[in-house]
Amino acid sequence: MVAKPLLKKLAKEHGTPLFVVDHEQLRRNLAEFKRWLPRVQPYYAVKANSLPEIVRTLYRAGASFDVASLPEFLCVHENIKDLPAKERQDFIWDKIIYANPIKAIATLKTLDQYKPLVTYDNYEEIRKVKKYAPHAGMVLRLKVPNTGAMVELSSKFGAAPGEAVNLIEASEKAGLTVEGLSFHVGSQTTNFQNYVQALNLAADILKEARARGYRQMKQLDIGGGFPAPYDANVQPLRELAKILNSEIKRLFPKDVQILAEPGRFLVATACTSVAQVIGKADRDGRRCYYINDGVYHTYSGIIFDHCKYPVKAFKKGPTQICAVFGPTCDALDTISLTEELPDLDLGDLVYSENIGAYSHASSTYFNGFPPAQVVHINQA
Ligand SMILES: *Cc1c(COP(=O)(O)O)cnc(C)c1O
């Protein structure tokens, strides 16, 4: 948590809306992930927050990366390339997985020179990869239950379990080696049984594939979904790790490498936004505040991520239930209708914590308002 005096100082120095990235917290989150899941190599899911400074800090702290578009791939590749040779590893699969099962032909054509590791979940994709990126390694994405996740992903991607081994066979027959399996249990998964079911399913498929002679499969990618501690009801990573570690040990031979694609868990708690009250009105008996950041900008997670970010004031005093709106002319630009805030004046600052994931990354320029300015603190 960034100290309040520092937030105020930064806002004074840089103006608002401001998006503060605490790199010490990024390193702490990665260290926690590695501490509780020592057998699992984290591939940071860049889409959660694609600021290159974040990529660099996590890379230096030992992370690998999950990318899902050509710009994300090139961002990671560039930021790794810039580092001194001794800090760099040249074998790209150790550092980058391209985890979007659907890839445009132009993307495949560019990716091929890097001999990438890519996910797939259907026959058309095998034909496409074979033709346009024949040097790629393949990872089969499985459809697994996403029950109770804050953001559901299983309706869009994933091979049905009954089709999985046939898809492995088809890829191998096309001359594309299948290196392993992946899944995603849904983002902000607080129902840990999703992971248990997915691991058991993956273990069955791996066994069957090996029995059919596909013994080269050595990667298990357990995806993202690791919940950020937005509130006290979210169980700590430690508890999920206990379950994961024992299931992984029980189900997978030692020669299977386990990787994960945490996005939210690594960045959510590392960023704080600061905005300013630019308007104030009483409507239908309710105090309404208008601030200079909203759902088209840093608070975009309210729409796209089904997330809530409490808006807090620096000012003390008796509170009342207020509405908080963003600066644009659209009524959708509503941050909250039930925020407990003290009496605020125009120019007063407010802030939201734990706003690092799926927030700034999906800011727009709607209505001519640009995304919040970014400042980095505790960068090594
Ligand atoms: C979005 C995504 C992630 C990151 O998920 P989190 O829930 O933020 O950890 C990881 N892998 C894939 C394939 C994704 O689409």
GROMACS .gro file of C-alpha atoms in nm, residues 50-256:
model
  207
   50SER     CA    1   0.115  -0.412  -2.029
   51LEU     CA    2   0.329  -0.116  -1.916
   52PRO     CA    3   0.685  -0.199  -2.031
   53GLU     CA    4   0.826  -0.087  -1.693
   54ILE     CA    5   0.620  -0.361  -1.528
   55VAL     CA    6   0.749  -0.617  -1.778
   56ARG     CA    7   1.108  -0.515  -1.704
   57THR     CA    8   1.072  -0.528  -1.326
   58LEU     CA    9   0.905  -0.870  -1.332
   59TYR     CA   10   1.163  -0.999  -1.579
   60ARG     CA   11   1.448  -0.885  -1.356
   61ALA     CA   12   1.275  -1.052  -1.061
   62GLY     CA   13   1.265  -1.383  -1.249
   63ALA     CA   14   0.926  -1.394  -1.421
   64SER     CA   15   0.851  -1.531  -1.766
   65PHE     CA   16   0.561  -1.397  -1.977
   66ASP     CA   17   0.228  -1.498  -2.127
   67VAL     CA   18   0.144  -1.283  -2.428
   68ALA     CA   19  -0.172  -1.289  -2.640
   69SER     CA   20  -0.102  -1.053  -2.929
   70LEU     CA   21   0.189  -0.957  -3.151
   71PRO     CA   22   0.236  -0.617  -2.982
   72GLU     CA   23   0.253  -0.789  -2.641
   73PHE     CA   24   0.503  -1.041  -2.777
   74LEU     CA   25   0.721  -0.767  -2.923
   75CYS     CA   26   0.695  -0.557  -2.605
   76VAL     CA   27   0.829  -0.846  -2.396
   77HIS     CA   28   1.086  -0.944  -2.655
   78GLU     CA   29   1.217  -0.587  -2.685
   79ASN     CA   30   1.237  -0.539  -2.311
   80ILE     CA   31   1.423  -0.865  -2.263
   81LYS     CA   32   1.654  -0.792  -2.556
   82ASP     CA   33   1.762  -0.457  -2.410
   83LEU     CA   34   1.894  -0.617  -2.094
   84PRO     CA   35   2.262  -0.709  -2.062
   85ALA     CA   36   2.343  -1.044  -2.222
   86LYS     CA   37   2.418  -1.211  -1.892
   87GLU     CA   38   2.068  -1.133  -1.766
   88ARG     CA   39   1.907  -1.265  -2.080
   89GLN     CA   40   1.811  -1.617  -2.167
   90ASP     CA   41   1.800  -1.696  -2.534
   91PHE     CA   42   1.565  -1.992  -2.530
   92ILE     CA   43   1.238  -1.818  -2.586
   93TRP     CA   44   1.004  -2.087  -2.443
   94ASP     CA   45   1.162  -2.034  -2.103
   95LYS     CA   46   1.054  -1.674  -2.119
   96ILE     CA   47   0.748  -1.637  -2.341
   97ILE     CA   48   0.438  -1.840  -2.419
   98TYR     CA   49   0.193  -1.708  -2.679
   99ALA     CA   50  -0.127  -1.811  -2.503
  100ASN     CA   51  -0.399  -1.697  -2.741
  101PRO     CA   52  -0.550  -2.006  -2.908
  102ILE     CA   53  -0.656  -1.795  -3.210
  103LYS     CA   54  -0.382  -1.621  -3.406
  104ALA     CA   55  -0.414  -1.412  -3.721
  105ILE     CA   56  -0.213  -1.527  -4.024
  106ALA     CA   57  -0.004  -1.207  -4.024
  107THR     CA   58   0.080  -1.268  -3.658
  108LEU     CA   59   0.189  -1.626  -3.726
  109LYS     CA   60   0.406  -1.514  -4.017
  110THR     CA   61   0.595  -1.271  -3.793
  111LEU     CA   62   0.611  -1.508  -3.495
  112ASP     CA   63   0.760  -1.799  -3.689
  113GLN     CA   64   1.118  -1.662  -3.688
  114TYR     CA   65   1.114  -1.676  -3.304
  115LYS     CA   66   1.016  -2.047  -3.296
  116PRO     CA   67   0.739  -1.960  -3.048
  117LEU     CA   68   0.544  -2.178  -2.811
  118VAL     CA   69   0.174  -2.123  -2.891
  119THR     CA   70  -0.157  -2.255  -2.763
  120TYR     CA   71  -0.433  -2.399  -2.983
  121ASP     CA   72  -0.768  -2.569  -2.933
  122ASN     CA   73  -0.907  -2.657  -3.280
  123TYR     CA   74  -0.824  -2.817  -3.617
  124GLU     CA   75  -0.830  -2.496  -3.825
  125GLU     CA   76  -0.561  -2.352  -3.602
  126ILE     CA   77  -0.338  -2.657  -3.663
  127ARG     CA   78  -0.365  -2.603  -4.039
  128LYS     CA   79  -0.294  -2.232  -4.002
  129VAL     CA   80   0.009  -2.280  -3.773
  130LYS     CA   81   0.144  -2.557  -3.997
  131LYS     CA   82   0.128  -2.326  -4.298
  132TYR     CA   83   0.239  -1.993  -4.149
  133ALA     CA   84   0.447  -2.077  -3.839
  134PRO     CA   85   0.584  -2.427  -3.896
  135HIS     CA   86   0.859  -2.370  -3.638
  136ALA     CA   87   0.612  -2.323  -3.353
  137GLY     CA   88   0.569  -2.563  -3.062
  138MET     CA   89   0.212  -2.638  -2.963
  139VAL     CA   90   0.029  -2.643  -2.631
  140LEU     CA   91  -0.328  -2.772  -2.626
  141ARG     CA   92  -0.572  -2.548  -2.437
  142LEU     CA   93  -0.839  -2.747  -2.255
  143LYS     CA   94  -1.189  -2.636  -2.164
  144VAL     CA   95  -1.231  -2.659  -1.786
  145PRO     CA   96  -1.503  -2.552  -1.541
  146ASN     CA   97  -1.496  -2.177  -1.457
  147THR     CA   98  -1.759  -2.205  -1.183
  148GLY     CA   99  -1.785  -1.895  -0.965
  149ALA     CA  100  -1.495  -1.705  -1.124
  150MET     CA  101  -1.535  -1.327  -1.141
  151VAL     CA  102  -1.452  -1.338  -1.513
  152GLU     CA  103  -1.557  -1.641  -1.714
  153LEU     CA  104  -1.328  -1.756  -1.998
  154SER     CA  105  -1.442  -2.108  -2.082
  155SER     CA  106  -1.719  -2.015  -2.326
  156LYS     CA  107  -1.468  -1.874  -2.570
  157PHE     CA  108  -1.171  -2.112  -2.561
  158GLY     CA  109  -1.070  -2.466  -2.488
  159ALA     CA  110  -1.089  -2.810  -2.647
  160ALA     CA  111  -1.358  -3.037  -2.507
  161PRO     CA  112  -1.199  -3.317  -2.303
  162GLY     CA  113  -1.334  -3.583  -2.541
  163GLU     CA  114  -1.159  -3.418  -2.835
  164ALA     CA  115  -0.828  -3.346  -2.665
  165VAL     CA  116  -0.626  -3.653  -2.757
  166ASN     CA  117  -0.749  -3.640  -3.118
  167LEU     CA  118  -0.631  -3.279  -3.138
  168ILE     CA  119  -0.290  -3.382  -3.006
  169GLU     CA  120  -0.273  -3.657  -3.266
  170ALA     CA  121  -0.377  -3.420  -3.547
  171SER     CA  122  -0.108  -3.169  -3.456
  172GLU     CA  123   0.161  -3.437  -3.437
  173LYS     CA  124   0.050  -3.579  -3.773
  174ALA     CA  125   0.083  -3.231  -3.921
  175GLY     CA  126   0.443  -3.226  -3.795
  176LEU     CA  127   0.379  -2.982  -3.510
  177THR     CA  128   0.502  -3.116  -3.179
  178VAL     CA  129   0.261  -3.085  -2.887
  179GLU     CA  130   0.472  -2.982  -2.589
  180GLY     CA  131   0.196  -2.982  -2.331
  181LEU     CA  132  -0.145  -2.881  -2.202
  182SER     CA  133  -0.291  -2.559  -2.068
  183PHE     CA  134  -0.615  -2.439  -1.914
  184HIS     CA  135  -0.764  -2.132  -1.744
  185VAL     CA  136  -1.006  -2.174  -1.455
  186GLY     CA  137  -1.150  -1.819  -1.488
  187SER     CA  138  -1.013  -1.493  -1.354
  188GLN     CA  139  -1.028  -1.413  -0.981
  189THR     CA  140  -1.114  -1.771  -0.898
  190THR     CA  141  -1.207  -1.803  -0.535
  191ASN     CA  142  -1.361  -2.148  -0.592
  192PHE     CA  143  -1.045  -2.355  -0.561
  193GLN     CA  144  -1.226  -2.672  -0.676
  194ASN     CA  145  -1.196  -2.534  -1.032
  195TYR     CA  146  -0.822  -2.594  -1.011
  196VAL     CA  147  -0.866  -2.942  -0.864
  197GLN     CA  148  -1.104  -3.047  -1.142
  198ALA     CA  149  -0.883  -2.896  -1.412
  199LEU     CA  150  -0.569  -3.067  -1.281
  200ASN     CA  151  -0.744  -3.404  -1.269
  201LEU     CA  152  -0.875  -3.360  -1.621
  202ALA     CA  153  -0.531  -3.259  -1.751
  203ALA     CA  154  -0.370  -3.556  -1.577
  204ASP     CA  155  -0.616  -3.797  -1.745
  205ILE     CA  156  -0.550  -3.647  -2.088
  206LEU     CA  157  -0.173  -3.649  -2.039
  207LYS     CA  158  -0.190  -4.015  -1.939
  208GLU     CA  159  -0.400  -4.108  -2.239
  209ALA     CA  160  -0.176  -3.914  -2.477
  210ARG     CA  161   0.134  -4.078  -2.335
  211ALA     CA  162  -0.033  -4.417  -2.366
  212ARG     CA  163  -0.097  -4.343  -2.735
  213GLY     CA  164   0.273  -4.281  -2.777
  214TYR     CA  165   0.293  -3.903  -2.737
  215ARG     CA  166   0.556  -3.915  -2.467
  216GLN     CA  167   0.718  -3.580  -2.550
  217MET     CA  168   0.451  -3.379  -2.364
  218LYS     CA  169   0.633  -3.223  -2.069
  219GLN     CA  170   0.458  -2.892  -2.001
  220LEU     CA  171   0.154  -2.831  -1.790
  221ASP     CA  172   0.035  -2.471  -1.794
  222ILE     CA  173  -0.215  -2.414  -1.514
  223GLY     CA  174  -0.313  -2.068  -1.644
  224GLY     CA  175  -0.418  -1.767  -1.439
  225GLY     CA  176  -0.706  -1.704  -1.203
  226PHE     CA  177  -0.504  -1.664  -0.882
  227PRO     CA  178  -0.721  -1.427  -0.679
  228ALA     CA  179  -0.602  -1.084  -0.570
  229PRO     CA  180  -0.685  -0.992  -0.208
  230TYR     CA  181  -0.948  -0.730  -0.294
  231ASP     CA  182  -1.125  -0.793   0.037
  232ALA     CA  183  -1.095  -1.001   0.352
  233ASN     CA  184  -1.314  -1.281   0.207
  234VAL     CA  185  -1.052  -1.381  -0.047
  235GLN     CA  186  -0.846  -1.667   0.089
  236PRO     CA  187  -0.470  -1.606   0.072
  237LEU     CA  188  -0.258  -1.761  -0.204
  238ARG     CA  189  -0.101  -1.982   0.065
  239GLU     CA  190  -0.430  -2.174   0.097
  240LEU     CA  191  -0.473  -2.225  -0.277
  241ALA     CA  192  -0.106  -2.325  -0.302
  242LYS     CA  193  -0.151  -2.603  -0.046
  243ILE     CA  194  -0.420  -2.759  -0.266
  244LEU     CA  195  -0.228  -2.706  -0.590
  245ASN     CA  196   0.099  -2.843  -0.456
  246SER     CA  197  -0.055  -3.162  -0.323
  247GLU     CA  198  -0.265  -3.225  -0.636
  248ILE     CA  199   0.029  -3.157  -0.868
  249LYS     CA  200   0.250  -3.391  -0.668
  250ARG     CA  201  -0.017  -3.662  -0.668
  251LEU     CA  202  -0.111  -3.634  -1.037
  252PHE     CA  203   0.198  -3.545  -1.240
  253PRO     CA  204   0.529  -3.724  -1.287
  254LYS     CA  205   0.840  -3.527  -1.186
  255ASP     CA  206   0.946  -3.476  -1.548
  256VAL     CA  207   0.640  -3.258  -1.612
   0.00000   0.00000   0.00000
